[in-house]
Every structure is written in C-alpha cells, then in structure tokens.
Amino acid sequence: MYKLIAIDMDGTLLKDDKTISKENFDAIQRARKNNVKVVLATGRPVKGIEKYLKELNLIGEDEYAVTFNGAVVQTTTGNHIMAKTLMTLEDLHYLYNLSKELKVNIHAHTTEECITPKSSKYSVLEAELNSIPLTEIDFDNLNENTTIVKVMFIDDEKTLDRVIKALPKDIYEKYTIMRSMPYFLEFLNKNANKGTGVKLLSEKLGIKQNEIICAGDADNDKHMLKYAGLGVAMGNASDNIKEIANFTTKTNEEDGIAYVIDKFIFNKDI
C-alpha cells in the first residue's frame, strides 16, 4: 500500500492556467482520508505554494513540503525546517563570475527573497510567481552570513541553450544542475534534489521507499521519480522523464494526478 505521494506543481498538479482541477482536488482529499501523506515537491519556496497548500488543506505542523527542488524540507506552517542542503557564498561568487563570462542574467534565492545584481524580466517573473521580494544587490558586497539556497541563470530560451553548451564540463561534478523551465537554469548543492528531499522526509516519517509515489513532468523531477517505489511521468512530460518513469499517466490538462491516485491508491480499474 502506498503511504506517501509527492507531487510536482507546474505541469503536473497544476493545469496550464495554474489552477487545480476539481478532479485532482477531490482525489487528493480522498487519498488524505485514506491516511496517505500528500506532499508538494517543487522548485519554489514554500511562500510560492502557500495558496495551493491552503486550497488543498495541507497547512499544519504534520504537513510537509519539499521546496527549492529538494534543498529544503519543511513543515507547511511554522516554517520548521526538517532538512536543508544549502550552497555557499563561494558557490555564488563562482557562478556570478561564470555568468559574466557567459553573458547571462543571474539571480539567487535566500530563504526569504530573490536577490540579483541586475534585475531582469525573468527575476521579476520569479519573484511574482513565488510571492517573494526581489532585491537588487551587489553580489560582491553580500553579508557573509547570507544564506544561499540556490542560484539560477535566467534568460531567454536561445541564450540558455547557448550557455548550457558552454558550461565547464567539471561544473556537473560541483552542483546539481537542472533546467526547470525554458528560461530557468538552476544550480543547487550537489546533494540537493527532489529525490534527496523525498528520501529525507520519508525516513523521518518512517515510510519505506516502496510505499512512495512521485509524479512529475520535467528534468528537476527525475531524481524523485528514480527514488520512488512508483515513479510517474505526466502525459505531457519530456521523453527522458517518461523513460525514467515506471508509469505514464494522463496530462496535467486531463487530471493525470487524479488518474494515478484512483489507479494505484484505490486500485480502480480505469
């Protein structure tokens, strides 16, 4: 029996208009009543998913979220951090210098805000998407106690295509690197990813690996799909994610999460 389902947000739980369908909402509530722990696993900070947590009734000291692509695992109220895998200022300065060399925009997340040496429409979008402050600040003069959760190269799709090809080969040994959207390239601590986040949470909750479902659609979901007892790709997922998955469900526009819950948690013949 599955006891935990970790669900990605954009392109998975959310429809293209960023809403949760009634079918997905109802299925999640049925799973919760059946003592299945429902966890949102996202690249966003907890502030960026707060309205969805409230909508799904997932606010509480015994409710959890995997945020910042697994760098932070926390309760959904009280902001009690159960596990964190952060970056250093040295990482930020290295990536900042690289961004100048590659001529690409950059910003970083602290636990409270998005910071950037030069604001762009992509940083504005990130701040608005996550309901967090955006602060323009010189990265060379940051307070030494600044907490860096993740760093992002942010630019138009063609620019990021070029930048990815030009990245130093050894950079993949230093960081977890993922393209979460066409215009977002994320750098995290080498040990941080959604799979690690789900693993840390499940161990604290005493839930076995084979009792976990993870569902997603994009590159930043691959680690948790590999870790899960049942890794689920959305019908709209990229081909490499479908290859990793144990099962491909319907698309995010076709209530794919509800389909998974009904089929694998309630064993409905659908």
PDB file of N, CA and C in Angstrom, residues 194-234:
ATOM      1  N   LYS A 194      15.102  16.783  -5.631  1.00  0.00           N
ATOM      2  CA  LYS A 194      13.805  16.360  -5.087  1.00  0.00           C
ATOM      3  C   LYS A 194      13.846  14.928  -4.553  1.00  0.00           C
ATOM      4  N   GLY A 195      14.669  14.096  -5.161  1.00  0.00           N
ATOM      5  CA  GLY A 195      14.776  12.719  -4.681  1.00  0.00           C
ATOM      6  C   GLY A 195      15.356  12.660  -3.282  1.00  0.00           C
ATOM      7  N   THR A 196      16.408  13.433  -3.046  1.00  0.00           N
ATOM      8  CA  THR A 196      17.006  13.500  -1.714  1.00  0.00           C
ATOM      9  C   THR A 196      16.008  14.057  -0.712  1.00  0.00           C
ATOM     10  N   GLY A 197      15.265  15.095  -1.118  1.00  0.00           N
ATOM     11  CA  GLY A 197      14.273  15.694  -0.232  1.00  0.00           C
ATOM     12  C   GLY A 197      13.190  14.709   0.176  1.00  0.00           C
ATOM     13  N   VAL A 198      12.656  13.984  -0.805  1.00  0.00           N
ATOM     14  CA  VAL A 198      11.619  12.983  -0.516  1.00  0.00           C
ATOM     15  C   VAL A 198      12.190  11.869   0.358  1.00  0.00           C
ATOM     16  N   LYS A 199      13.414  11.458   0.093  1.00  0.00           N
ATOM     17  CA  LYS A 199      14.057  10.397   0.879  1.00  0.00           C
ATOM     18  C   LYS A 199      14.208  10.822   2.338  1.00  0.00           C
ATOM     19  N   LEU A 200      14.725  12.034   2.570  1.00  0.00           N
ATOM     20  CA  LEU A 200      14.909  12.530   3.935  1.00  0.00           C
ATOM     21  C   LEU A 200      13.581  12.601   4.671  1.00  0.00           C
ATOM     22  N   LEU A 201      12.549  13.091   3.990  1.00  0.00           N
ATOM     23  CA  LEU A 201      11.228  13.205   4.619  1.00  0.00           C
ATOM     24  C   LEU A 201      10.652  11.830   4.929  1.00  0.00           C
ATOM     25  N   SER A 202      10.709  10.927   3.983  1.00  0.00           N
ATOM     26  CA  SER A 202      10.111   9.598   4.192  1.00  0.00           C
ATOM     27  C   SER A 202      10.803   8.856   5.325  1.00  0.00           C
ATOM     28  N   GLU A 203      12.119   9.034   5.449  1.00  0.00           N
ATOM     29  CA  GLU A 203      12.839   8.375   6.537  1.00  0.00           C
ATOM     30  C   GLU A 203      12.413   8.933   7.887  1.00  0.00           C
ATOM     31  N   LYS A 204      12.210  10.235   7.954  1.00  0.00           N
ATOM     32  CA  LYS A 204      11.754  10.845   9.202  1.00  0.00           C
ATOM     33  C   LYS A 204      10.337  10.398   9.551  1.00  0.00           C
ATOM     34  N   LEU A 205       9.538  10.119   8.533  1.00  0.00           N
ATOM     35  CA  LEU A 205       8.153   9.694   8.767  1.00  0.00           C
ATOM     36  C   LEU A 205       8.016   8.175   8.883  1.00  0.00           C
ATOM     37  N   GLY A 206       9.110   7.460   8.679  1.00  0.00           N
ATOM     38  CA  GLY A 206       9.066   6.002   8.778  1.00  0.00           C
ATOM     39  C   GLY A 206       8.335   5.347   7.628  1.00  0.00           C
ATOM     40  N   ILE A 207       8.410   5.950   6.452  1.00  0.00           N
ATOM     41  CA  ILE A 207       7.744   5.414   5.263  1.00  0.00           C
ATOM     42  C   ILE A 207       8.793   4.792   4.351  1.00  0.00           C
ATOM     43  N   LYS A 208       8.538   3.569   3.904  1.00  0.00           N
ATOM     44  CA  LYS A 208       9.506   2.841   3.085  1.00  0.00           C
ATOM     45  C   LYS A 208       9.486   3.332   1.638  1.00  0.00           C
ATOM     46  N   GLN A 209      10.599   3.110   0.972  1.00  0.00           N
ATOM     47  CA  GLN A 209      10.750   3.561  -0.416  1.00  0.00           C
ATOM     48  C   GLN A 209       9.672   2.968  -1.323  1.00  0.00           C
ATOM     49  N   ASN A 210       9.346   1.692  -1.112  1.00  0.00           N
ATOM     50  CA  ASN A 210       8.353   1.061  -1.986  1.00  0.00           C
ATOM     51  C   ASN A 210       6.916   1.474  -1.654  1.00  0.00           C
ATOM     52  N   GLU A 211       6.764   2.352  -0.657  1.00  0.00           N
ATOM     53  CA  GLU A 211       5.439   2.861  -0.290  1.00  0.00           C
ATOM     54  C   GLU A 211       5.222   4.288  -0.797  1.00  0.00           C
ATOM     55  N   ILE A 212       6.114   4.722  -1.702  1.00  0.00           N
ATOM     56  CA  ILE A 212       6.104   6.119  -2.164  1.00  0.00           C
ATOM     57  C   ILE A 212       5.798   6.203  -3.655  1.00  0.00           C
ATOM     58  N   ILE A 213       4.908   7.137  -4.002  1.00  0.00           N
ATOM     59  CA  ILE A 213       4.658   7.523  -5.397  1.00  0.00           C
ATOM     60  C   ILE A 213       5.211   8.934  -5.585  1.00  0.00           C
ATOM     61  N   CYS A 214       5.916   9.161  -6.670  1.00  0.00           N
ATOM     62  CA  CYS A 214       6.354  10.510  -7.035  1.00  0.00           C
ATOM     63  C   CYS A 214       5.917  10.782  -8.462  1.00  0.00           C
ATOM     64  N   ALA A 215       5.369  11.978  -8.699  1.00  0.00           N
ATOM     65  CA  ALA A 215       4.863  12.318 -10.019  1.00  0.00           C
ATOM     66  C   ALA A 215       5.430  13.650 -10.481  1.00  0.00           C
ATOM     67  N   GLY A 216       5.863  13.705 -11.741  1.00  0.00           N
ATOM     68  CA  GLY A 216       6.408  14.940 -12.276  1.00  0.00           C
ATOM     69  C   GLY A 216       6.467  14.920 -13.790  1.00  0.00           C
ATOM     70  N   ASP A 217       6.988  16.019 -14.335  1.00  0.00           N
ATOM     71  CA  ASP A 217       6.995  16.156 -15.796  1.00  0.00           C
ATOM     72  C   ASP A 217       8.311  16.648 -16.376  1.00  0.00           C
ATOM     73  N   ALA A 218       9.219  17.167 -15.530  1.00  0.00           N
ATOM     74  CA  ALA A 218      10.392  17.862 -16.061  1.00  0.00           C
ATOM     75  C   ALA A 218      11.689  17.334 -15.460  1.00  0.00           C
ATOM     76  N   ASP A 219      12.787  17.877 -15.963  1.00  0.00           N
ATOM     77  CA  ASP A 219      14.118  17.414 -15.585  1.00  0.00           C
ATOM     78  C   ASP A 219      14.356  17.480 -14.081  1.00  0.00           C
ATOM     79  N   ASN A 220      13.796  18.489 -13.415  1.00  0.00           N
ATOM     80  CA  ASN A 220      14.028  18.615 -11.968  1.00  0.00           C
ATOM     81  C   ASN A 220      13.237  17.590 -11.154  1.00  0.00           C
ATOM     82  N   ASP A 221      12.436  16.762 -11.824  1.00  0.00           N
ATOM     83  CA  ASP A 221      11.679  15.704 -11.134  1.00  0.00           C
ATOM     84  C   ASP A 221      12.353  14.335 -11.244  1.00  0.00           C
ATOM     85  N   LYS A 222      13.406  14.242 -12.050  1.00  0.00           N
ATOM     86  CA  LYS A 222      13.947  12.919 -12.382  1.00  0.00           C
ATOM     87  C   LYS A 222      14.480  12.166 -11.165  1.00  0.00           C
ATOM     88  N   HIS A 223      15.101  12.889 -10.222  1.00  0.00           N
ATOM     89  CA  HIS A 223      15.682  12.202  -9.064  1.00  0.00           C
ATOM     90  C   HIS A 223      14.606  11.563  -8.190  1.00  0.00           C
ATOM     91  N   MET A 224      13.482  12.265  -8.012  1.00  0.00           N
ATOM     92  CA  MET A 224      12.448  11.678  -7.148  1.00  0.00           C
ATOM     93  C   MET A 224      11.701  10.560  -7.868  1.00  0.00           C
ATOM     94  N   LEU A 225      11.591  10.632  -9.190  1.00  0.00           N
ATOM     95  CA  LEU A 225      10.963   9.539  -9.935  1.00  0.00           C
ATOM     96  C   LEU A 225      11.825   8.279  -9.860  1.00  0.00           C
ATOM     97  N   LYS A 226      13.149   8.469  -9.892  1.00  0.00           N
ATOM     98  CA  LYS A 226      14.056   7.332  -9.764  1.00  0.00           C
ATOM     99  C   LYS A 226      14.007   6.728  -8.362  1.00  0.00           C
ATOM    100  N   TYR A 227      13.838   7.594  -7.347  1.00  0.00           N
ATOM    101  CA  TYR A 227      13.830   7.123  -5.963  1.00  0.00           C
ATOM    102  C   TYR A 227      12.533   6.407  -5.604  1.00  0.00           C
ATOM    103  N   ALA A 228      11.432   6.847  -6.142  1.00  0.00           N
ATOM    104  CA  ALA A 228      10.112   6.360  -5.722  1.00  0.00           C
ATOM    105  C   ALA A 228       9.912   4.871  -5.976  1.00  0.00           C
ATOM    106  N   GLY A 229       9.043   4.285  -5.152  1.00  0.00           N
ATOM    107  CA  GLY A 229       8.599   2.929  -5.444  1.00  0.00           C
ATOM    108  C   GLY A 229       7.838   2.894  -6.751  1.00  0.00           C
ATOM    109  N   LEU A 230       7.086   3.969  -7.012  1.00  0.00           N
ATOM    110  CA  LEU A 230       6.375   4.134  -8.279  1.00  0.00           C
ATOM    111  C   LEU A 230       6.650   5.540  -8.795  1.00  0.00           C
ATOM    112  N   GLY A 231       7.477   5.633  -9.827  1.00  0.00           N
ATOM    113  CA  GLY A 231       7.768   6.920 -10.449  1.00  0.00           C
ATOM    114  C   GLY A 231       6.809   7.155 -11.591  1.00  0.00           C
ATOM    115  N   VAL A 232       6.091   8.268 -11.553  1.00  0.00           N
ATOM    116  CA  VAL A 232       5.033   8.549 -12.532  1.00  0.00           C
ATOM    117  C   VAL A 232       5.384   9.778 -13.362  1.00  0.00           C
ATOM    118  N   ALA A 233       5.374   9.611 -14.678  1.00  0.00           N
ATOM    119  CA  ALA A 233       5.543  10.732 -15.597  1.00  0.00           C
ATOM    120  C   ALA A 233       4.177  11.196 -16.082  1.00  0.00           C
ATOM    121  N   MET A 234       4.020  12.489 -16.208  1.00  0.00           N
ATOM    122  CA  MET A 234       2.795  13.020 -16.778  1.00  0.00           C
ATOM    123  C   MET A 234       2.764  12.760 -18.286  1.00  0.00           C
TER     124      MET A 234
END
